[in-house]
mmCIF file of C-alpha atoms in Angstrom:
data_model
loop_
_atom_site.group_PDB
_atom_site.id
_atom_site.type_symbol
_atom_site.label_atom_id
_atom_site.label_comp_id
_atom_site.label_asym_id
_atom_site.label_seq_id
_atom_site.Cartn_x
_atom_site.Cartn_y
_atom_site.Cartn_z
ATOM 1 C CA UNK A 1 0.000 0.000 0.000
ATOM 2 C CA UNK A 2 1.512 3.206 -1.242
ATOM 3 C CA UNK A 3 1.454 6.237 1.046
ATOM 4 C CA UNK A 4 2.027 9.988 0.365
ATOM 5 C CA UNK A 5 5.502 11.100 1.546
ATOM 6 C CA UNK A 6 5.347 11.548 5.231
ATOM 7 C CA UNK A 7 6.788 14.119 7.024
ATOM 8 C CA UNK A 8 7.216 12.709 10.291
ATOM 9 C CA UNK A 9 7.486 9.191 10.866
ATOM 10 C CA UNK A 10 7.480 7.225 14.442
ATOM 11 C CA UNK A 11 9.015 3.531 14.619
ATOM 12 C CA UNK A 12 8.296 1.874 18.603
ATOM 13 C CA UNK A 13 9.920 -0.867 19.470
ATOM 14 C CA UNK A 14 9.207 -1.867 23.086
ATOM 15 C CA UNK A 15 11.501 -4.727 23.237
ATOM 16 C CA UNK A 16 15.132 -5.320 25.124
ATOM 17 C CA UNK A 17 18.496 -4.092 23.851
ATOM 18 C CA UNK A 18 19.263 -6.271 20.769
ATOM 19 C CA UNK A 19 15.178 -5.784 19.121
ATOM 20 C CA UNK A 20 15.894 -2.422 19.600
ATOM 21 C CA UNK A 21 19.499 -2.771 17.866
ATOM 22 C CA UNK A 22 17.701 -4.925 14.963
ATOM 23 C CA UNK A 23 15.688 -2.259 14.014
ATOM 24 C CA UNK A 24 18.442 0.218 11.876
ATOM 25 C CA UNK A 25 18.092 -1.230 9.115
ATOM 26 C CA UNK A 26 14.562 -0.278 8.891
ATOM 27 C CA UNK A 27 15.457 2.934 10.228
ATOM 28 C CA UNK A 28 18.182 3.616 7.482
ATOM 29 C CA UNK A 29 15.751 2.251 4.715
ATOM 30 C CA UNK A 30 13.101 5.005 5.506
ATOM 31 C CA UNK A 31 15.593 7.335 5.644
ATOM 32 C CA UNK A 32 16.441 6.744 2.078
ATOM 33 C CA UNK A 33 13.067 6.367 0.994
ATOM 34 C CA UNK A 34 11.492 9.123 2.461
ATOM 35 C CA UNK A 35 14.749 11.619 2.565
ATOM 36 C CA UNK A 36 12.796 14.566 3.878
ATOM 37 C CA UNK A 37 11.197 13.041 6.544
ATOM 38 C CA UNK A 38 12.051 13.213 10.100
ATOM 39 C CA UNK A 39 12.358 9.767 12.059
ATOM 40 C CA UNK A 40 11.856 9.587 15.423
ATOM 41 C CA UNK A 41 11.746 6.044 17.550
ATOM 42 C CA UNK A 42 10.251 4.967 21.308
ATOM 43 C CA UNK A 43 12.006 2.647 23.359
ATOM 44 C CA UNK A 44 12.409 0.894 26.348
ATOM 45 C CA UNK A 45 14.913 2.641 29.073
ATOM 46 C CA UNK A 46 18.265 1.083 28.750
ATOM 47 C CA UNK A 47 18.169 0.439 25.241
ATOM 48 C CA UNK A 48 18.407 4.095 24.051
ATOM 49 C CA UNK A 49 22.357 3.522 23.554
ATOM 50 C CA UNK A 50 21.337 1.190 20.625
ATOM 51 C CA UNK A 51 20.256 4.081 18.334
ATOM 52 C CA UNK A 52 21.659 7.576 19.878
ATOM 53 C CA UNK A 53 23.616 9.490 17.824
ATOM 54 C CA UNK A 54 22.404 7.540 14.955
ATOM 55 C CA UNK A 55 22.390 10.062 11.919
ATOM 56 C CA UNK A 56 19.603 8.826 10.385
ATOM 57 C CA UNK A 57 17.533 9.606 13.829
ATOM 58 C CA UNK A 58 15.699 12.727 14.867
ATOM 59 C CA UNK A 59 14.808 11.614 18.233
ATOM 60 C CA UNK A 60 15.069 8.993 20.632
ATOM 61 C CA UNK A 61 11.667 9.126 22.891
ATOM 62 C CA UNK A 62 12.439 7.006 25.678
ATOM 63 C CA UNK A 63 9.771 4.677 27.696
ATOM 64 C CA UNK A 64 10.764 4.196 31.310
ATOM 65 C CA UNK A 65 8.760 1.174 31.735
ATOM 66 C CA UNK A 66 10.308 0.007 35.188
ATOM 67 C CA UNK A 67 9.691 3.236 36.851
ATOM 68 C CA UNK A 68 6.276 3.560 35.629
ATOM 69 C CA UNK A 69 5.134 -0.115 37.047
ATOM 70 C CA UNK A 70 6.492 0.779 40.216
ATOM 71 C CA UNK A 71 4.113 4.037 40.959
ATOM 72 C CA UNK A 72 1.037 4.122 42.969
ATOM 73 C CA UNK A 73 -2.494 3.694 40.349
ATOM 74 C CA UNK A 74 -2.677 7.093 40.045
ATOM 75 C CA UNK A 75 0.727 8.318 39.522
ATOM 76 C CA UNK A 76 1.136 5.600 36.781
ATOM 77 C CA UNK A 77 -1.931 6.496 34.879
ATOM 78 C CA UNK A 78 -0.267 10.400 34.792
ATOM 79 C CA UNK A 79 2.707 8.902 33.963
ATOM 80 C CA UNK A 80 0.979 7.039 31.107
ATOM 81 C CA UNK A 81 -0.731 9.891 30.251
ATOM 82 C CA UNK A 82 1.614 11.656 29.584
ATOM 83 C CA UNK A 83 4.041 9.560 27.984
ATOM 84 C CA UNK A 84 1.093 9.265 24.800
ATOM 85 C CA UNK A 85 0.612 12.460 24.566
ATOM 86 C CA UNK A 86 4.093 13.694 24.326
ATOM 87 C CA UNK A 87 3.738 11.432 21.302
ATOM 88 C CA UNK A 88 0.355 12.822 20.077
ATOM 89 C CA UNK A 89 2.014 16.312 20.166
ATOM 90 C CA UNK A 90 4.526 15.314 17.748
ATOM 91 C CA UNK A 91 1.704 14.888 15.156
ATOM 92 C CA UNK A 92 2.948 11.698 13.497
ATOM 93 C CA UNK A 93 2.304 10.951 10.025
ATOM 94 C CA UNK A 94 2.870 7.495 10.033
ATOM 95 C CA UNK A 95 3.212 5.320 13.240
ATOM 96 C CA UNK A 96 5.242 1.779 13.018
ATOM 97 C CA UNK A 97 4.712 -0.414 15.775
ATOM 98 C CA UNK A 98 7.297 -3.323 15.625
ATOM 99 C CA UNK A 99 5.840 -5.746 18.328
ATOM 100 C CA UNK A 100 2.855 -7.332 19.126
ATOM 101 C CA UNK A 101 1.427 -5.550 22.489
ATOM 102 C CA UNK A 102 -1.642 -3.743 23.534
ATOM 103 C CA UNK A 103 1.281 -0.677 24.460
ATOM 104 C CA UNK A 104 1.905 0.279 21.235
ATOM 105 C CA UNK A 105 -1.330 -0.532 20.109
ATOM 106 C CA UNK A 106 -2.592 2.015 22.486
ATOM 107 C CA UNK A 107 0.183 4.613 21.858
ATOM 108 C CA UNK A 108 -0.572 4.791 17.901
ATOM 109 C CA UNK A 109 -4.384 5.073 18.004
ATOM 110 C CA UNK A 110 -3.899 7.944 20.240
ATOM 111 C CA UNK A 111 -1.490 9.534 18.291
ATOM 112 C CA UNK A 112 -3.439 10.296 15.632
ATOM 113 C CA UNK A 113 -1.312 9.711 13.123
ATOM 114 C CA UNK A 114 -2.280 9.608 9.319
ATOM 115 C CA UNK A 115 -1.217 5.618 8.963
ATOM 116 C CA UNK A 116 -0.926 3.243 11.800
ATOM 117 C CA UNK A 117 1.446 0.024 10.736
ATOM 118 C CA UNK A 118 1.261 -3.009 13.528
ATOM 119 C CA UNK A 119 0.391 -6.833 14.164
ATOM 120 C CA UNK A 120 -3.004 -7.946 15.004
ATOM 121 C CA UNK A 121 -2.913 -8.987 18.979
ATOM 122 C CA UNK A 122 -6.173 -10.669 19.553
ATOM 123 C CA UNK A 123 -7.154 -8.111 21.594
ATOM 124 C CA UNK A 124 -10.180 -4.725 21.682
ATOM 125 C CA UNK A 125 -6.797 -2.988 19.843
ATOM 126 C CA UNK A 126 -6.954 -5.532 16.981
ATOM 127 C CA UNK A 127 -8.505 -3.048 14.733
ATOM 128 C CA UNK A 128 -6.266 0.216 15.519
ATOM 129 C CA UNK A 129 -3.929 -0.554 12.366
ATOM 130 C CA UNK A 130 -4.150 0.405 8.830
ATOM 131 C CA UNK A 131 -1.909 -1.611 7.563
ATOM 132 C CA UNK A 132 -1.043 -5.030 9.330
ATOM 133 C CA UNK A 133 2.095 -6.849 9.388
ATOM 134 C CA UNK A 134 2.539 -10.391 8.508
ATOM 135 C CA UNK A 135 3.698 -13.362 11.524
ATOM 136 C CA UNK A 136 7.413 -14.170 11.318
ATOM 137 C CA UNK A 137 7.639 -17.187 11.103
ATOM 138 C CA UNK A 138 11.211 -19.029 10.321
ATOM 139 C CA UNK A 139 12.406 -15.826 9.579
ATOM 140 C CA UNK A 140 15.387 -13.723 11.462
ATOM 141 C CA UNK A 141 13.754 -10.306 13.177
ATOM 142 C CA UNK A 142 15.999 -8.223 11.559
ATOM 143 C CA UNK A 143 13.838 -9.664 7.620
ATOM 144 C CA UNK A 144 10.581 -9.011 10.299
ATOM 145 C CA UNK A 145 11.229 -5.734 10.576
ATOM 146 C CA UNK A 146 11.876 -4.818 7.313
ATOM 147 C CA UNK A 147 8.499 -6.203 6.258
ATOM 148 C CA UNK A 148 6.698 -2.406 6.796
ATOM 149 C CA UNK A 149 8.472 -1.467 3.459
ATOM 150 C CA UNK A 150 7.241 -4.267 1.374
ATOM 151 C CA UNK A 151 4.134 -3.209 3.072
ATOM 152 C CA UNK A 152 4.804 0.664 1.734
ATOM 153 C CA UNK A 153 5.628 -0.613 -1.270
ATOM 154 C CA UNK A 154 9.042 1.076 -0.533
ATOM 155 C CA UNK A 155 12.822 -0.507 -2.217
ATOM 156 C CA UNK A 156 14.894 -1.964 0.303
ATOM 157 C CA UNK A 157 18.319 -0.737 -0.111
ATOM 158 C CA UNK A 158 20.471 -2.169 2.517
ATOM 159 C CA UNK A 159 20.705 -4.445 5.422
ATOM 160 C CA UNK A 160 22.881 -3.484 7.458
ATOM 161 C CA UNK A 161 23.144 -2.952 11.355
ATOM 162 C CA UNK A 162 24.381 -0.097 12.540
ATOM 163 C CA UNK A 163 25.885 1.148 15.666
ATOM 164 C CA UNK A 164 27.409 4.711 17.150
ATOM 165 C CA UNK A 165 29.436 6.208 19.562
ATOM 166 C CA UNK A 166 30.966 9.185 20.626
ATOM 167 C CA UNK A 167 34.503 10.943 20.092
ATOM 168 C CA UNK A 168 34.676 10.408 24.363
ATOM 169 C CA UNK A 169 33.741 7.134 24.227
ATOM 170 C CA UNK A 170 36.697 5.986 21.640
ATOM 171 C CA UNK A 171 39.281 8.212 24.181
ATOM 172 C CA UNK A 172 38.320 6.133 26.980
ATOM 173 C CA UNK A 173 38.702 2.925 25.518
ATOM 174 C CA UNK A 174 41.769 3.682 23.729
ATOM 175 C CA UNK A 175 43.555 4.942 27.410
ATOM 176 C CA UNK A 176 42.247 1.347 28.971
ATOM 177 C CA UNK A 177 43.633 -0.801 26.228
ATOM 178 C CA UNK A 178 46.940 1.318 26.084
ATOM 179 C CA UNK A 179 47.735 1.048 29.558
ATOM 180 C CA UNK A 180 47.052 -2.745 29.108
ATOM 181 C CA UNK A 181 49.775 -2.467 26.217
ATOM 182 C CA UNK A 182 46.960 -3.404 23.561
ATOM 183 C CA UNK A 183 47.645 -0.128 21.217
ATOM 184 C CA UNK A 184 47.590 -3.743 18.451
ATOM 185 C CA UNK A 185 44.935 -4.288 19.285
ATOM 186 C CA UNK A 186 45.235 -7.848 18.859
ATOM 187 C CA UNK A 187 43.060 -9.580 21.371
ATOM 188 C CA UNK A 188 39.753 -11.333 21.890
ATOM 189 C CA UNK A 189 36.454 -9.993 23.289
ATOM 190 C CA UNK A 190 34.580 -12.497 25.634
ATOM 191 C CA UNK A 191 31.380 -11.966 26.795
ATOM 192 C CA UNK A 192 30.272 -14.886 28.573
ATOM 193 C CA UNK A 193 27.348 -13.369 30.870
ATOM 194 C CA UNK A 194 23.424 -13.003 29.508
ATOM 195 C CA UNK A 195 21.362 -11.357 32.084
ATOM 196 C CA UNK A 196 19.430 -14.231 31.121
ATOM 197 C CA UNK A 197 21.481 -16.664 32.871
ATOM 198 C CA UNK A 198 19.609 -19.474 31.840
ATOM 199 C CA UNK A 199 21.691 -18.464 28.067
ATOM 200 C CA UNK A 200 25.152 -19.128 29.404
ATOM 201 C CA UNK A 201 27.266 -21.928 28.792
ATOM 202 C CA UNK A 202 29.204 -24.280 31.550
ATOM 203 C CA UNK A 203 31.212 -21.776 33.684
ATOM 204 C CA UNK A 204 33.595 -24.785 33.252
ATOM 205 C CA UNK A 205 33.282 -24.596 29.446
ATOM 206 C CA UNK A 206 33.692 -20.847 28.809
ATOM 207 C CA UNK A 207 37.009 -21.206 31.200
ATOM 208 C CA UNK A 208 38.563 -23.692 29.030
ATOM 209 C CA UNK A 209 37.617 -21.352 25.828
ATOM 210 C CA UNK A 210 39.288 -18.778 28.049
ATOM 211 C CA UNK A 211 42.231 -20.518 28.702
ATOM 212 C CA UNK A 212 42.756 -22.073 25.092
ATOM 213 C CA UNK A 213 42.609 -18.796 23.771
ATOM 214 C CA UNK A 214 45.247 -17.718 26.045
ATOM 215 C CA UNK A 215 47.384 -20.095 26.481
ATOM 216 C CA UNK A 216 46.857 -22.221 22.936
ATOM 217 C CA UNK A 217 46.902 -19.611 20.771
ATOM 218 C CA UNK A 218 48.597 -16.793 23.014
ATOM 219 C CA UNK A 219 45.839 -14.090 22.409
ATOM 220 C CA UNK A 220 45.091 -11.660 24.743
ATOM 221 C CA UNK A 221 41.139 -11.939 25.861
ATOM 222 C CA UNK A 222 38.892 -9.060 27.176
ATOM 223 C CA UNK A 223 36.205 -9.990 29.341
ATOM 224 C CA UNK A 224 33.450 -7.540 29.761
ATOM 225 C CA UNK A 225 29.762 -8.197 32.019
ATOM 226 C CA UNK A 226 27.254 -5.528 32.679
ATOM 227 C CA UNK A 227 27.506 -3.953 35.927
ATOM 228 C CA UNK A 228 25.043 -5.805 37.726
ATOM 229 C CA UNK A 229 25.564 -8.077 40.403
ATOM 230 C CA UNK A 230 24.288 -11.292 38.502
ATOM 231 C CA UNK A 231 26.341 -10.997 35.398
ATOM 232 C CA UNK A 232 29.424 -9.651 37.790
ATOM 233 C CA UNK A 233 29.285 -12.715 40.065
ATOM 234 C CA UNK A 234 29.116 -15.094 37.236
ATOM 235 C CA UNK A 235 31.918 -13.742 35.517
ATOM 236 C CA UNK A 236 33.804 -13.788 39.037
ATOM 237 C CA UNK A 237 32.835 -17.672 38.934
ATOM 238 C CA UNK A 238 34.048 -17.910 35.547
ATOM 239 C CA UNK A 239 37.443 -16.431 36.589
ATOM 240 C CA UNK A 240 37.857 -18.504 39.369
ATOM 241 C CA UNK A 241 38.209 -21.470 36.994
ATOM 242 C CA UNK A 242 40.729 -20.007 34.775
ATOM 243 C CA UNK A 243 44.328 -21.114 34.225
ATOM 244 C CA UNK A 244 45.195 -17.757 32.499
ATOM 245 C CA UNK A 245 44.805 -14.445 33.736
ATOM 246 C CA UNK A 246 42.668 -13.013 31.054
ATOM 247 C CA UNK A 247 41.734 -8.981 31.423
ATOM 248 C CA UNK A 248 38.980 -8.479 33.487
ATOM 249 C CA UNK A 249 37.420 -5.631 32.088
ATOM 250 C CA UNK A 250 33.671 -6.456 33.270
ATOM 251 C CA UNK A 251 31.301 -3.293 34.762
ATOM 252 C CA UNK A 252 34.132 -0.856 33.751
ATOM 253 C CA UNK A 253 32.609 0.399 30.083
ATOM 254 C CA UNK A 254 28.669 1.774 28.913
ATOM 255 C CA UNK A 255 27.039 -0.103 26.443
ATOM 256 C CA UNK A 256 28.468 2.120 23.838
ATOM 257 C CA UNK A 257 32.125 2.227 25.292
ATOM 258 C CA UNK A 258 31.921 -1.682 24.819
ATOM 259 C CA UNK A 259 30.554 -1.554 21.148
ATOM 260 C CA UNK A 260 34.120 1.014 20.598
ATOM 261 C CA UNK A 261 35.830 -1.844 22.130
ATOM 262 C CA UNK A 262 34.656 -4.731 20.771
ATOM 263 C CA UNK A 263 35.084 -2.833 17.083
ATOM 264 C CA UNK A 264 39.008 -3.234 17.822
ATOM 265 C CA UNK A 265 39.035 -7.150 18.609
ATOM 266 C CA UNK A 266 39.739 -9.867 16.207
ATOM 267 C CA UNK A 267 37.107 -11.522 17.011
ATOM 268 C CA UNK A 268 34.124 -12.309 19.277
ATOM 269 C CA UNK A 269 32.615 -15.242 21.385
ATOM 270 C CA UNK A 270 29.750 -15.407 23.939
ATOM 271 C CA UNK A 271 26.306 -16.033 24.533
ATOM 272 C CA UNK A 272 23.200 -15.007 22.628
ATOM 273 C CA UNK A 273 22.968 -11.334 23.773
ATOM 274 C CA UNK A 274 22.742 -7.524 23.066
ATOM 275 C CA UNK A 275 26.876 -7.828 22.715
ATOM 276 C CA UNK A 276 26.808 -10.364 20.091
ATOM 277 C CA UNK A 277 24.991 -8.586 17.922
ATOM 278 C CA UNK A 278 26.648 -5.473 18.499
ATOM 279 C CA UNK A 279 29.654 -7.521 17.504
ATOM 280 C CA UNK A 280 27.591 -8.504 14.125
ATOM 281 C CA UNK A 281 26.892 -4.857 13.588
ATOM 282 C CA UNK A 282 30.769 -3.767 13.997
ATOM 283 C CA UNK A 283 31.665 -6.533 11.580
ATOM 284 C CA UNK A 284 33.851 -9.083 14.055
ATOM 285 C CA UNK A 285 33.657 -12.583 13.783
ATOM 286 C CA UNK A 286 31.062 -14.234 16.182
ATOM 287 C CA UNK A 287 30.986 -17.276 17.502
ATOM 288 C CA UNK A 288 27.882 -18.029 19.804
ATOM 289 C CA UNK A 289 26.347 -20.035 21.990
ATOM 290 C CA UNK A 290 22.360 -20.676 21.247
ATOM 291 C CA UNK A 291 20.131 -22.411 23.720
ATOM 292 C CA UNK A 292 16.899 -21.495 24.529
ATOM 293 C CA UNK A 293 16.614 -19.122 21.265
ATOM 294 C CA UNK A 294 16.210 -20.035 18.160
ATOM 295 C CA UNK A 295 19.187 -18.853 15.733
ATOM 296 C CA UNK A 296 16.618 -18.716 12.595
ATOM 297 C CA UNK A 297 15.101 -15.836 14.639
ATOM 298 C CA UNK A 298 18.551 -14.289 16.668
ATOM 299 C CA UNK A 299 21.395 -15.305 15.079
ATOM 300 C CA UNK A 300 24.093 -12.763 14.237
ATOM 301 C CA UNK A 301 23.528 -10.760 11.228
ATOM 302 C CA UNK A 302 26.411 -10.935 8.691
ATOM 303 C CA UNK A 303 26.045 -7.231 7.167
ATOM 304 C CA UNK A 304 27.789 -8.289 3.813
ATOM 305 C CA UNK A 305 24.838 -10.463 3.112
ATOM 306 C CA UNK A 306 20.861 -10.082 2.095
ATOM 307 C CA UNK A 307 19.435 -13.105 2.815
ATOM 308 C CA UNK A 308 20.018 -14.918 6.110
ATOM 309 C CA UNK A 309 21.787 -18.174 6.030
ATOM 310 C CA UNK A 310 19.765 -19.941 8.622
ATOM 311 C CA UNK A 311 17.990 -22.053 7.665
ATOM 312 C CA UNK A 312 17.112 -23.857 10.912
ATOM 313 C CA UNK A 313 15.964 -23.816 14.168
ATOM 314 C CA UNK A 314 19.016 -25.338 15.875
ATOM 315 C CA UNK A 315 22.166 -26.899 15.296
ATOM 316 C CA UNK A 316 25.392 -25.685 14.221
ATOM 317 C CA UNK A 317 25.175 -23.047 11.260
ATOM 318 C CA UNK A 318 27.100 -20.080 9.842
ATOM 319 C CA UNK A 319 26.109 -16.600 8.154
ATOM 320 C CA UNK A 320 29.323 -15.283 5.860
ATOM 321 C CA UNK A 321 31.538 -14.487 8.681
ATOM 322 C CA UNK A 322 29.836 -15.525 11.604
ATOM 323 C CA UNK A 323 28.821 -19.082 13.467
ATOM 324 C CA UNK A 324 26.255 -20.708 16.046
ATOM 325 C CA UNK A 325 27.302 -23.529 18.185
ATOM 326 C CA UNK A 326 24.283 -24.891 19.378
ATOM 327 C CA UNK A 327 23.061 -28.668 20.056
ATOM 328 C CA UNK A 328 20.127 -30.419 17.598
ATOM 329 C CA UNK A 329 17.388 -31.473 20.542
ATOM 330 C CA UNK A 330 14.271 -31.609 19.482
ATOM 331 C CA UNK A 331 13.121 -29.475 22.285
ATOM 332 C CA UNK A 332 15.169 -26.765 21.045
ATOM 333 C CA UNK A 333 14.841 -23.874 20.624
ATOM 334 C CA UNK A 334 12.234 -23.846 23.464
ATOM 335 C CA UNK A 335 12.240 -20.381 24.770
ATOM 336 C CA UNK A 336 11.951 -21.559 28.217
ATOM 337 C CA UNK A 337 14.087 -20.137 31.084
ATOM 338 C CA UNK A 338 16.251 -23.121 31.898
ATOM 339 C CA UNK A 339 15.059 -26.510 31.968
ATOM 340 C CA UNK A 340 12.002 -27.362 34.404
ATOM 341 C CA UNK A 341 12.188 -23.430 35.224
ATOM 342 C CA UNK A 342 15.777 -23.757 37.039
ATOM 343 C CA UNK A 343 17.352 -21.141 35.235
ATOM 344 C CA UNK A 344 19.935 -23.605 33.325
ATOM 345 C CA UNK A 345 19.613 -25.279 30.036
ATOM 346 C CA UNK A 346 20.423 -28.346 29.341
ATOM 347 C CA UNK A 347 21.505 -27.838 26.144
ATOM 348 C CA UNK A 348 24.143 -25.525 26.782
ATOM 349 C CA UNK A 349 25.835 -27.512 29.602
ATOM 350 C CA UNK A 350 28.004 -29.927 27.312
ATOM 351 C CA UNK A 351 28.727 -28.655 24.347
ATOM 352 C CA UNK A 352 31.262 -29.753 22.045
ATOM 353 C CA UNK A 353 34.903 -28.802 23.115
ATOM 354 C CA UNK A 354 36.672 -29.801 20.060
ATOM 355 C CA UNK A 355 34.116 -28.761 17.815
ATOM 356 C CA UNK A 356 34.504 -24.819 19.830
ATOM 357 C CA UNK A 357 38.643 -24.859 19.664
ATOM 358 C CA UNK A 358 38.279 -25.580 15.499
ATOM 359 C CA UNK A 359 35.592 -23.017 15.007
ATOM 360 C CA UNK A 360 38.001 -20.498 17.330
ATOM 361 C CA UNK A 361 41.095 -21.599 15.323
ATOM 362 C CA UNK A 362 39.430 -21.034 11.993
ATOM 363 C CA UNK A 363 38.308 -17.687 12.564
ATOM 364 C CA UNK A 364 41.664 -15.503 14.634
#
């Protein structure tokens, strides 16, 4: 469905850090499309540093959803309030809701906005859309998201994954790596920890990766963690196991500082989270760890391609320079937190040591 050239476009994406990543390509494809128009997108708090300072961005309207549940009735429903009309003031041309939800639902019929794109929800918002987005399916989110400009009618240009930081950001990180004599920059970023613990590998496991890095192939490895005292203590656990003294480097860096430093490594491994596909985005090699997710949906984007290359569920596969470990159970991917709701998965706890050393040799 053609539309005339809007002026001022809104994209929300209520999701966690890597949905909200996933979504400039869409982002740059409007851009292109619609060169005149101003693009603003809602998010989540905590997930701004995804798109900020992304040039083809006007604004960055963010949604602090945590706060807001926590309020008294009444102070929430202000909150609320207010939050949808800052966006009805804006005067939105065209709306793009990129999740299922009743939020966003909500949010774009009381914008007002000329034309409303969204997926039906089952729910007394089913009918707030103009234009309705088809289910995904086998196919990865970033293809998802791009589906509102076959649904414009609008060319699709590129697909590629973008992410920015600052001049400040790129002085920090290049003090910390040259007081750690790394001006080479020749060294491995390892980011074992999802805040999702029930994503990680063996602490056992991702100390032997550790340690073969180290002391097989004698390069250096930076360890980063969010500064929060799951991932923190899990890292400490994974330390604790190590033969080599790797740098621990995790809680020191923002989410952007650690996209500037993971653009200097040679490559990347961890755990199916917001890092590995900022890693995908910068163009390093990833290898991951998939579990509970389903690569066909989350696997890293390889940005010299146009087509994913999964083609599964599960299993190990590869996307031009990048590649899943994962195990071939039919339960997988389940989406389940752990096995039996403990928090650990089952399929992540004895994975294939050999098969991890090749895929490491191959790639540094």
């Amino acid at each position: 469905m053609k539309i005339n050239s809007p002026k001022k476009i809104l994209i929300m994406k209520f999701r966690n850090i890597g949905d909200v990543l996933l979504t400039t390509p869409l982002i740059k494809n409007l851009k292109l499309n619609y060169s005149d128009a101003t693009i603003d997108i809602a998010v989540n708090k905590g997930c701004e540093d995804m798109v900020t300072l992304n040039p083809s961005l006007n604004d960055v309207i963010i949604y602090d959803r945590n706060k807001i549940k926590k309020q008294s009735i009444l102070k929430r429903l202000k909150d609320e309030f207010s939050f949808a009309y800052k966006i009805r003031k804006n005067k939105y041309d065209l709306i793009i809701n990129t999740t299922k939800g009743d939020r966003g639902a909500q949010l774009a019929l009381i914008s007002g906005a000329k034309t409303k794109i969204g997926y039906k929800s089952n729910s007394k918002f089913d009918k707030v859309f103009d234009i309705y987005l088809p289910k995904q399916e086998f196919r990865h989110t970033l293809e998802m998201d791009l589906d509102t400009l076959k649904a414009l009618e609008l060319e699709t240009f590129e697909k590629k994954v973008e992410i920015f930081w600052s001049e400040k950001d790129e002085e920090k990180v290049k003090e910390i790596l040259s007081k750690n004599n790394l001006e080479n920059q020749d060294f491995i970023h390892i980011h074992p920890v999802s805040r999702w613990l029930f994503k990680c590998i063996n602490d056992r496991t991702m100390a032997n990766i550790i340690d073969f890095c180290e002391l097989e192939l004698n390069k250096r490895v930076i360890l980063t963690a969010a500064p929060i005292k799951e991932e923190m203590d899990k890292l400490n656990s994974i330390m604790n196991l190590c033969k080599s003294k790797p740098l621990n480097f995790g809680g020191l860096f923002t989410l952007k500082q650690t996209a500037c430093l993971n653009k200097k490594a040679k490559a990347f491994i961890g755990v199916d989270t917001s890092i590995m596909h900022i890693s995908a985005a910068n163009d390093i090699p990833v290898l991951a760890f998939f579990g509970p997710s389903g690569t066909d949906h989350w696997g890293p984007w390889d940005n010299e391609s146009f087509e994913s290359g999964y083609t599964k569920r599960n299993g190990y596969q590869t996307m031009g320079k990048h590649r899943v470990i994962a195990e071939s159970r039919d339960c997988q991917p389940c989406g389940k937190d752990g096995c039996n709701g403990s928090k650990i998965s089952d399929c992540l706890m004895n994975l294939d040591m050999q098969l991890i050393k090749n895929n490491i040799k191959e790639m540094v």
